[in-house]
Coordinates of C-alpha atoms and ligand atoms in Angstrom, one line a residue:
X1 CA 22.6 -25.1 3.4
X2 CA 20.6 -23.9 0.2
X3 CA 17.2 -22.8 1.1
X4 CA 14.2 -25.2 0.5
X5 CA 10.4 -24.9 0.7
X6 CA 9.4 -26.4 4.1
X7 CA 5.5 -27.1 4.0
X8 CA 3.3 -29.3 1.9
X9 CA 0.8 -27.6 -0.3
X10 CA -2.0 -28.1 2.1
X11 CA 0.0 -26.8 5.1
X12 CA 1.2 -23.6 3.4
X13 CA -2.3 -22.9 1.9
X14 CA -3.7 -23.3 5.5
X15 CA -1.3 -21.2 7.2
X16 CA -1.6 -18.6 4.5
X17 CA -5.3 -18.3 4.6
X18 CA -6.9 -15.0 5.0
X19 CA -6.4 -13.4 8.2
X20 CA -9.7 -11.9 8.4
X21 CA -12.3 -13.7 6.9
X22 CA -15.4 -12.1 5.1
X23 CA -18.3 -11.1 7.2
X24 CA -21.4 -13.4 6.7
X25 CA -24.7 -11.7 5.8
X26 CA -25.9 -11.5 9.0
X27 CA -22.5 -10.2 10.5
X28 CA -22.7 -7.4 7.9
X29 CA -26.1 -6.4 8.3
X30 CA -25.6 -6.0 12.1
X31 CA -22.3 -4.0 11.6
X32 CA -23.9 -1.9 8.9
X33 CA -27.1 -1.1 11.5
X34 CA -24.6 0.1 14.1
X35 CA -23.5 3.1 12.0
X36 CA -25.0 6.4 12.7
X37 CA -24.8 7.6 9.0
X38 CA -23.2 10.9 10.2
X39 CA -23.7 14.0 7.9
X40 CA -20.3 15.6 7.6
X41 CA -18.8 12.3 8.5
X42 CA -15.4 12.3 9.4
X43 CA -14.7 8.9 8.3
X44 CA -15.1 10.3 4.7
X45 CA -12.6 13.0 5.5
X46 CA -10.2 10.4 6.8
X47 CA -10.2 8.7 3.4
X48 CA -7.7 9.6 1.1
X49 CA -9.9 8.7 -1.8
X50 CA -12.8 10.3 -0.2
X51 CA -15.4 7.2 -0.2
X52 CA -18.8 8.1 0.6
X53 CA -18.6 5.7 3.7
X54 CA -22.0 6.5 5.3
X55 CA -23.7 6.0 1.9
X56 CA -22.2 2.7 1.2
X57 CA -23.0 1.4 4.8
X58 CA -26.5 2.5 4.4
X59 CA -26.9 0.7 1.0
X60 CA -25.4 -2.6 2.7
X61 CA -27.8 -2.1 5.5
X62 CA -30.8 -2.0 2.9
X63 CA -29.5 -5.0 1.2
X64 CA -28.3 -3.1 -1.9
X65 CA -24.5 -4.5 -2.1
X66 CA -24.1 -3.7 -5.7
X67 CA -24.9 0.1 -5.1
X68 CA -22.6 0.0 -2.1
X69 CA -19.9 -1.5 -4.2
X70 CA -20.4 1.2 -6.8
X71 CA -20.3 4.0 -4.3
X72 CA -16.8 2.6 -3.3
X73 CA -15.5 1.6 -6.6
X74 CA -16.4 5.0 -8.1
X75 CA -14.3 6.9 -5.5
X76 CA -11.7 4.0 -5.3
X77 CA -11.2 1.6 -8.2
X78 CA -9.1 -0.2 -5.8
X79 CA -11.5 -0.3 -3.1
X80 CA -11.4 -4.2 -2.9
X81 CA -7.8 -4.3 -1.9
X82 CA -7.9 -1.2 0.2
X83 CA -10.6 -2.8 2.3
X84 CA -7.9 -5.7 2.8
X85 CA -4.8 -3.6 3.3
X86 CA -5.6 -0.3 4.6
X87 CA -4.6 0.6 8.3
X88 CA -8.2 1.5 9.0
X89 CA -7.3 2.1 12.6
X90 CA -5.3 5.2 11.5
X91 CA -7.7 6.3 8.9
X92 CA -11.6 6.0 8.4
X93 CA -12.1 3.9 11.3
X94 CA -9.6 5.9 13.7
X95 CA -11.9 8.9 13.1
X96 CA -15.2 7.1 13.5
X97 CA -17.5 9.0 16.0
X98 CA -18.4 5.6 17.9
X99 CA -14.9 5.9 19.4
X100 CA -16.0 9.2 21.0
X101 CA -19.2 7.5 22.4
X102 CA -16.6 4.9 24.2
X103 CA -17.8 2.2 21.6
X104 CA -16.0 0.2 19.1
X105 CA -15.5 2.0 15.7
X106 CA -17.7 0.8 12.8
X107 CA -15.6 -1.9 11.0
X108 CA -15.6 0.1 7.6
X109 CA -12.9 -2.0 6.1
X110 CA -14.6 -5.4 6.5
X111 CA -17.9 -4.1 5.2
X112 CA -16.1 -2.4 2.2
X113 CA -14.7 -5.9 1.7
X114 CA -18.0 -7.4 2.1
X115 CA -19.5 -5.2 -0.6
X116 CA -16.8 -5.4 -3.1
X117 CA -16.4 -9.2 -3.0
X118 CA -20.1 -9.2 -4.0
X119 CA -19.7 -7.3 -7.5
X120 CA -16.2 -9.2 -8.2
X121 CA -17.4 -12.7 -7.5
X122 CA -20.5 -12.3 -9.4
X123 CA -19.0 -10.3 -12.4
X124 CA -21.3 -7.4 -11.8
X125 CA -19.9 -4.5 -13.7
X126 CA -20.7 -1.2 -11.6
X127 CA -18.3 1.2 -13.4
X128 CA -18.8 2.3 -17.1
X129 CA -16.6 3.7 -19.4
X130 CA -17.3 7.4 -19.9
X131 CA -20.4 8.1 -22.7
X132 CA -18.4 10.7 -24.3
X133 CA -14.7 10.7 -25.0
X134 CA -13.2 14.3 -24.8
X135 CA -10.4 13.7 -27.6
X136 CA -7.2 13.8 -25.3
X137 CA -5.0 11.2 -24.3
X138 CA -2.8 10.6 -21.3
X139 CA 0.3 8.3 -20.9
X140 CA 0.6 6.5 -17.4
X141 CA 4.0 5.4 -16.3
X142 CA 3.6 2.5 -13.9
X143 CA 0.5 0.3 -13.6
X144 CA 0.6 0.2 -9.6
X145 CA -2.2 1.9 -7.3
X146 CA -1.1 5.5 -8.2
X147 CA -1.3 4.7 -11.9
X148 CA -4.4 2.7 -11.8
X149 CA -6.2 5.4 -9.8
X150 CA -5.2 8.0 -12.1
X151 CA -6.1 6.0 -15.1
X152 CA -9.6 5.0 -13.8
X153 CA -10.5 8.6 -12.9
X154 CA -9.2 9.9 -16.5
X155 CA -11.2 7.1 -18.2
X156 CA -14.2 8.1 -16.4
X157 CA -13.5 11.6 -17.6
X158 CA -13.5 10.8 -21.2
X159 CA -9.8 10.4 -21.8
X160 CA -7.9 7.8 -23.8
X161 CA -5.3 6.3 -21.3
X162 CA -2.5 3.8 -21.9
X163 CA -0.7 2.5 -18.8
X164 CA 2.9 1.3 -19.6
X165 CA 3.9 -1.3 -16.8
X166 CA 7.3 -2.8 -16.8
X167 CA 6.3 -5.8 -15.0
X168 CA 4.3 -8.7 -16.6
X169 CA 1.1 -7.9 -14.4
X170 CA -0.1 -4.5 -13.6
X171 CA -1.1 -3.8 -9.8
X172 CA 2.3 -3.0 -8.6
X173 CA 2.8 -3.8 -4.7
X174 CA -0.7 -4.9 -4.6
X175 CA -0.1 -7.7 -7.1
X176 CA 3.8 -8.7 -6.1
X177 CA 4.6 -7.0 -2.5
X178 CA 1.7 -7.3 0.4
X179 CA 1.5 -9.9 2.6
X180 CA -0.5 -13.0 0.9
X181 CA -2.7 -13.5 3.9
X182 CA -3.8 -9.8 3.4
X183 CA -4.2 -9.6 -0.2
X184 CA -3.9 -12.3 -2.9
X185 CA -2.7 -11.3 -6.5
X186 CA -5.9 -12.6 -8.1
X187 CA -7.9 -9.9 -6.0
X188 CA -5.2 -7.2 -7.2
X189 CA -5.8 -8.5 -10.9
X190 CA -9.3 -8.3 -10.7
X191 CA -9.2 -4.6 -9.8
X192 CA -6.8 -4.3 -13.0
X193 CA -9.4 -5.8 -15.1
X194 CA -11.9 -3.4 -13.7
X195 CA -9.8 -0.5 -14.6
X196 CA -9.4 -2.2 -18.2
X197 CA -13.0 -2.3 -18.6
X198 CA -13.3 1.5 -18.5
X199 CA -11.4 1.4 -21.7
X200 CA -8.1 1.9 -20.2
X201 CA -5.0 0.2 -22.3
X202 CA -2.3 -1.4 -20.5
X203 CA 0.6 -2.5 -21.9
X204 CA 2.5 -4.8 -19.6
X205 CA 6.5 -5.7 -20.1
X206 CA 6.8 -2.2 -21.4
X207 CA 9.5 -0.3 -19.5
X208 CA 9.5 3.3 -20.6
X209 CA 13.0 4.3 -21.1
X210 CA 14.1 1.4 -23.0
X211 CA 12.3 0.6 -26.3
X212 CA 9.6 3.2 -25.5
X213 CA 10.9 6.8 -25.3
X214 CA 9.6 9.5 -23.5
X215 CA 9.9 11.8 -26.4
X216 CA 7.5 9.4 -28.3
X217 CA 5.1 9.7 -25.3
X218 CA 5.5 13.4 -25.4
X219 CA 4.7 13.5 -29.1
X220 CA 1.6 11.0 -29.0
X221 CA 0.0 12.1 -25.6
X222 CA -1.3 15.5 -24.2
X223 CA 0.0 14.6 -20.6
X224 CA 2.1 12.2 -18.7
X225 CA 1.4 10.8 -15.3
X226 CA 4.2 9.1 -13.5
X227 CA 3.5 6.7 -10.7
X228 CA 6.7 4.5 -10.7
X229 CA 7.0 4.0 -6.9
X230 CA 10.1 3.5 -5.1
X231 CA 13.2 1.4 -6.1
X232 CA 15.5 -1.0 -4.4
X233 CA 15.7 -1.8 -0.6
X234 CA 18.2 0.4 1.3
X235 CA 21.5 -1.7 1.6
X236 CA 22.8 -2.8 5.1
X237 CA 26.5 -1.9 3.9
X238 CA 27.9 -4.8 6.0
X239 CA 30.1 -7.9 5.1
X240 CA 28.2 -10.8 3.7
X241 CA 25.1 -8.9 2.5
X242 CA 25.6 -10.3 -1.0
X243 CA 25.3 -14.0 0.0
X244 CA 22.7 -16.0 -1.8
X245 CA 20.6 -16.4 1.3
X246 CA 20.2 -12.5 2.1
X247 CA 17.1 -11.5 0.2
X248 CA 15.5 -8.1 -0.1
X249 CA 11.8 -8.1 1.6
X250 CA 10.0 -7.3 -1.5
X251 CA 11.8 -10.1 -3.7
X252 CA 11.0 -12.6 -0.9
X253 CA 7.2 -11.5 -1.1
X254 CA 7.2 -11.7 -4.7
X255 CA 8.4 -15.1 -4.7
X256 CA 5.3 -16.1 -2.5
X257 CA 3.0 -14.3 -5.0
X258 CA 4.4 -15.7 -8.1
X259 CA 5.3 -19.3 -7.2
X260 CA 3.0 -21.8 -5.7
X261 CA 3.3 -21.4 -1.9
X262 CA 4.5 -24.8 -1.2
X263 CA 7.6 -24.1 -3.7
X264 CA 8.5 -21.0 -2.0
X265 CA 12.3 -21.3 -0.5
X266 CA 12.6 -20.3 3.1
X267 CA 15.2 -20.8 6.0
X268 CA 14.5 -22.5 9.3
X269 CA 15.9 -19.6 11.3
X270 CA 14.9 -16.3 9.7
X271 CA 16.3 -13.0 10.6
X272 CA 14.3 -9.8 9.2
X273 CA 16.2 -6.7 9.4
X274 CA 14.0 -3.6 10.1
X275 CA 10.4 -3.0 11.5
X276 CA 8.4 -1.4 9.4
X277 CA 5.2 -2.6 7.6
X278 CA 7.2 -4.7 5.0
X279 CA 9.4 -6.1 7.8
X280 CA 6.3 -7.6 9.6
X281 CA 4.9 -9.0 6.0
X282 CA 8.2 -10.6 5.6
X283 CA 8.8 -12.2 9.0
X284 CA 5.0 -13.1 9.4
X285 CA 5.2 -15.0 6.0
X286 CA 8.5 -16.7 6.6
X287 CA 7.1 -18.3 9.9
X288 CA 3.8 -19.2 8.2
X289 CA 5.8 -20.9 5.4
X290 CA 7.3 -22.9 8.0
X291 CA 10.4 -21.3 9.6
X292 CA 11.1 -22.7 13.0
X293 CA 12.1 -19.1 14.1
X294 CA 11.4 -15.8 12.3
X295 CA 12.7 -13.0 14.2
X296 CA 12.9 -9.2 13.7
X297 CA 16.1 -7.5 14.2
X298 CA 15.6 -3.6 15.1
X299 CA 18.2 -1.1 16.1
X300 CA 15.7 0.9 17.9
X301 CA 13.1 0.3 20.7
X302 CA 9.6 -1.2 20.6
X303 CA 8.0 2.0 20.7
X304 CA 10.0 3.4 17.8
X305 CA 9.1 0.8 15.3
X306 CA 7.2 2.3 12.2
X307 CA 5.0 -0.9 11.9
X308 CA 1.5 -0.4 12.9
X309 CA 0.3 -1.9 16.5
X310 CA -2.1 -4.1 14.8
X311 CA 0.9 -5.5 12.5
X312 CA 2.9 -6.1 16.0
X313 CA 0.1 -8.0 17.3
X314 CA -0.2 -10.3 14.1
X315 CA 3.8 -10.9 14.4
X316 CA 3.5 -11.7 17.9
X317 CA 0.4 -14.0 17.4
X318 CA 2.2 -15.8 14.7
X319 CA 5.3 -16.6 17.0
X320 CA 7.6 -14.2 15.7
X321 CA 10.5 -12.9 17.9
X322 CA 11.9 -9.4 18.3
X323 CA 15.4 -8.2 18.9
X324 CA 14.9 -4.9 19.7
X325 CA 18.1 -2.3 20.2
X326 CA 20.1 -4.8 18.0
X327 CA 22.1 -3.9 14.9
X328 CA 23.5 -6.4 12.3
X329 CA 27.2 -6.1 12.0
X330 CA 28.2 -8.9 9.6
X331 CA 26.1 -11.8 7.9
X332 CA 28.4 -14.9 8.5
X333 CA 28.9 -17.9 6.2
X334 CA 30.6 -21.2 5.8
X335 CA 31.1 -22.6 2.4
X336 CA 29.4 -19.4 0.9
X337 CA 26.0 -20.3 2.7
X338 CA 24.5 -18.1 5.4
X339 CA 25.2 -19.5 9.0
X340 CA 24.1 -16.6 11.2
X341 CA 24.6 -13.0 11.8
X342 CA 27.0 -11.0 14.1
X343 CA 24.9 -8.5 16.1
X344 CA 25.7 -5.6 18.3
X345 CA 23.4 -4.0 21.0
X346 CA 22.5 -0.2 20.3
X347 CA 21.2 2.6 22.7
X348 CA 20.3 6.2 22.6
X349 CA 23.1 8.4 24.1
X350 CA 22.8 11.5 26.3
X351 CA 22.2 13.4 23.1
X352 CA 19.5 11.1 22.1
X353 CA 21.5 9.6 19.1
X354 CA 21.5 5.9 18.6
X355 CA 25.0 4.3 18.8
X356 CA 26.3 1.1 19.1
X357 CA 27.3 -0.5 22.5
X358 CA 31.2 -1.1 22.4
X359 CA 31.9 -4.9 23.1
X360 CA 28.3 -6.0 22.9
X361 CA 28.9 -8.1 19.7
X362 CA 27.4 -11.5 19.7
X363 CA 26.5 -14.1 17.2
X364 CA 23.1 -15.8 16.4
X365 CA 22.7 -18.7 14.0
X366 CA 20.3 -17.9 11.1
X367 CA 20.1 -19.5 7.6
X368 CA 18.1 -16.7 5.7
X369 CA 18.4 -13.0 6.2
X370 CA 15.8 -10.6 4.9
X371 CA 16.4 -6.9 4.5
X372 CA 13.5 -4.8 5.0
X373 CA 15.2 -1.3 5.5
X374 CA 12.7 0.8 3.3
X375 CA 13.3 1.5 -0.3
X376 CA 15.5 4.1 -2.3
X377 CA 13.8 6.6 -4.3
X378 CA 14.1 6.1 -8.1
X379 CA 16.2 9.2 -8.5
X380 CA 18.5 7.9 -11.2
X381 CA 15.5 6.4 -13.2
X382 CA 13.5 9.7 -12.9
X383 CA 16.6 11.7 -14.0
X384 CA 17.1 9.5 -17.0
X385 CA 13.4 9.8 -18.2
X386 CA 13.2 13.5 -17.4
X387 CA 16.4 15.3 -17.2
X388 CA 14.8 18.4 -16.5
X389 CA 12.4 17.3 -13.8
X390 CA 12.7 19.0 -10.5
X391 CA 13.5 16.5 -7.6
X392 CA 13.7 17.3 -3.7
X393 CA 16.7 16.7 -1.8
X394 CA 15.3 13.2 -0.5
X395 CA 14.8 12.1 -4.2
X396 CA 10.9 12.6 -4.5
X397 CA 9.6 14.7 -7.3
X398 CA 8.7 18.3 -6.6
X399 CA 4.9 18.8 -7.3
X400 CA 1.8 21.0 -6.5
X401 CA 0.5 18.7 -3.7
X402 CA -3.1 19.7 -5.0
X403 CA -2.8 18.6 -8.6
X404 CA 0.4 16.5 -8.8
X405 CA 1.7 18.8 -11.3
X406 CA 5.6 18.9 -11.8
X407 CA 8.1 21.5 -12.8
X408 CA 7.4 20.1 -16.4
X409 CA 3.9 21.4 -17.0
X410 CA 2.9 18.3 -18.9
X411 CA 4.1 15.7 -16.3
X412 CA 2.2 15.0 -13.2
X413 CA 3.3 12.6 -10.4
X414 CA 1.6 10.5 -7.5
X415 CA 2.2 7.7 -5.2
X416 CA 5.4 6.7 -3.7
X417 CA 7.7 8.5 -6.0
X418 CA 5.9 11.5 -5.0
X419 CA 5.3 11.0 -1.5
X420 CA 8.3 9.0 -0.3
X421 CA 6.1 6.1 0.5
X422 CA 2.9 5.9 2.2
X423 CA -0.2 3.5 1.9
X424 CA -1.6 1.9 -0.8
X425 CA -5.0 4.3 -0.5
X426 CA -2.7 7.3 -0.5
X427 CA -1.1 6.3 -3.9
X428 CA -4.8 5.8 -5.2
X429 CA -5.9 9.2 -3.9
X430 CA -2.9 10.9 -5.3
X431 CA -3.4 9.2 -8.8
X432 CA -6.9 10.7 -8.7
X433 CA -5.8 13.9 -7.7
X434 CA -3.5 14.0 -10.4
X435 CA -6.1 13.0 -13.0
X436 CA -8.1 15.9 -11.9
X437 CA -5.1 18.0 -12.0
X438 CA -4.6 16.9 -15.8
X439 CA -8.2 17.4 -16.5
X440 CA -8.0 21.1 -15.1
X441 CA -4.6 21.7 -16.8
X442 CA -6.0 20.4 -20.3
X443 CA -9.6 21.7 -20.2
X444 CA -9.7 24.5 -17.4
X445 CA -12.5 22.4 -15.8
X446 CA -12.5 21.4 -12.1
X447 CA -13.8 18.1 -11.2
X448 CA -16.3 18.1 -8.1
X449 CA -15.9 15.9 -5.0
X450 CA -13.7 15.7 -2.1
X451 CA -10.2 14.0 -2.2
X452 CA -7.6 14.6 0.4
X453 CA -5.1 13.2 2.6
X454 CA -5.6 13.9 6.2
X455 CA -4.3 13.8 9.8
X456 CA -6.6 13.8 12.8
X457 CA -7.3 16.9 14.4
X458 CA -10.5 17.9 16.6
X459 CA -13.7 19.7 15.7
X460 CA -17.4 20.0 16.8
X461 CA -19.7 17.0 16.8
X462 CA -21.0 15.7 13.6
X463 CA -24.6 16.4 13.1
X464 CA -26.6 13.0 13.8
X465 CA -24.0 11.7 15.8
X466 CA -25.8 12.6 19.0
X467 CA -22.5 13.8 20.7
X468 CA -22.4 17.2 22.4
X469 CA -18.6 17.6 22.7
X470 CA -16.0 17.9 20.2
X471 CA -14.4 14.6 18.3
X472 CA -11.3 13.7 16.6
X473 CA -11.8 14.7 12.8
X474 CA -9.2 14.8 10.0
X475 CA -7.9 18.3 9.3
X476 CA -7.7 18.8 5.7
X477 CA -4.5 19.1 4.2
X478 CA -5.4 19.6 0.7
X479 CA -8.3 21.1 -0.8
X480 CA -12.0 20.3 -1.9
X481 CA -12.5 20.4 -5.4
X482 CA -15.6 22.5 -6.2
X483 CA -17.1 23.5 -9.5
Ligands
SF4_1 FE1 -20.7 5.7 10.6 FE2 -18.6 6.2 12.0 FE3 -18.5 7.2 9.7 FE4 -20.3 8.1 11.5 S1 -18.2 8.2 11.7 S2 -20.9 7.7 9.4 S3 -20.9 6.2 12.7 S4 -18.6 4.8 10.1

């Protein structure tokens, strides 16, 4: 059966309402006042963009919302979207010393959203273009989080920056590929406008490699930043995969971001293959758009899923189903339309390898199948653009992790095409890091201020925390930039 929208505009809008409403002024004040404003705050170290978290929280506590937003957006121009989509429990909130006092961590993400909403909704300009130009220019290929992070940092350092974005709108995954109830396209596009307000030119519908040639960019610009993200979803390689009701998860989510919600076609019984962040976004949105049943099909077990625990909880609360240790064998169809999936049970053998259980095949009826198996690297495209660029075996670009500089000295990279696929905030942080790498390469100057990617470790108690025992803090994987 051809897929159709299921819900009325009113129902769809209600179901897709934001999952976590904004704090009221009173709630924000109470939460901000819980913060200990730690010196050497581990939450800062855990933020890949190095936002001075205690500083902005203190400003909220003092009623200075504009100042709080300035602190956030200077460090991370995508601070409003990161406030909504960051896995805070694995980053800043996971490092908060309150956990070591057996208290709930400070809700940093929600406070960040509270402050940034204030300036976006009231059209308050908190960032300014650089007072002086330094007479150099950079081309940024890709207008997603990495490209925007790089462009904003360069613009504030005085560079002329032009972003080349192949889509009709910039913002990348933030605009087209994140669950609607977490982040709306208009919030992403407001941040794109913020970056433009710094003097960054954004050419949309401009795919480098077609009419725009890399050789021309190399002649016109002093350096190039590449933040092109990842490519298509990996294929299942099973019969029936190319039937019309088999979608890539990002294509399905893109429909939700580009069509009115009540016009998005969705199945009555939807299977989502995979169990990462995008799979959860797809299954929950299918359910919220009216699917009677929306089920994750995952070949490994519950404890192996790459999705975060909070995402798992959202999906369960939405009434989504989970079929663990189950793999698709064939997409079934009648008269060219999907009618179900042939599935098989899987298990780990004595050597720990995943295998299909012989004779375990069974059939489940579905009218829509969504593939969320992760995305392929952009190997072919990168090789076409830069034939001499050194790529790693996994298809990511080989680069200096501290500066993003590649084997081609004038080419810098960051974001998913460099790291293989991490969080939005990692992409922004890597874009920012590459901007500083470009600045150092072109001028010899270092930019002050911390940016790092982190993993949690253990260290002494932060000054001011009142603790007398070691706490979990991020180990720095990369460097502090110092003058
Ligand atoms: Fe506040 Fe927690 Fe950061 Fe300390 S670690 S400054 S308590 S948010």
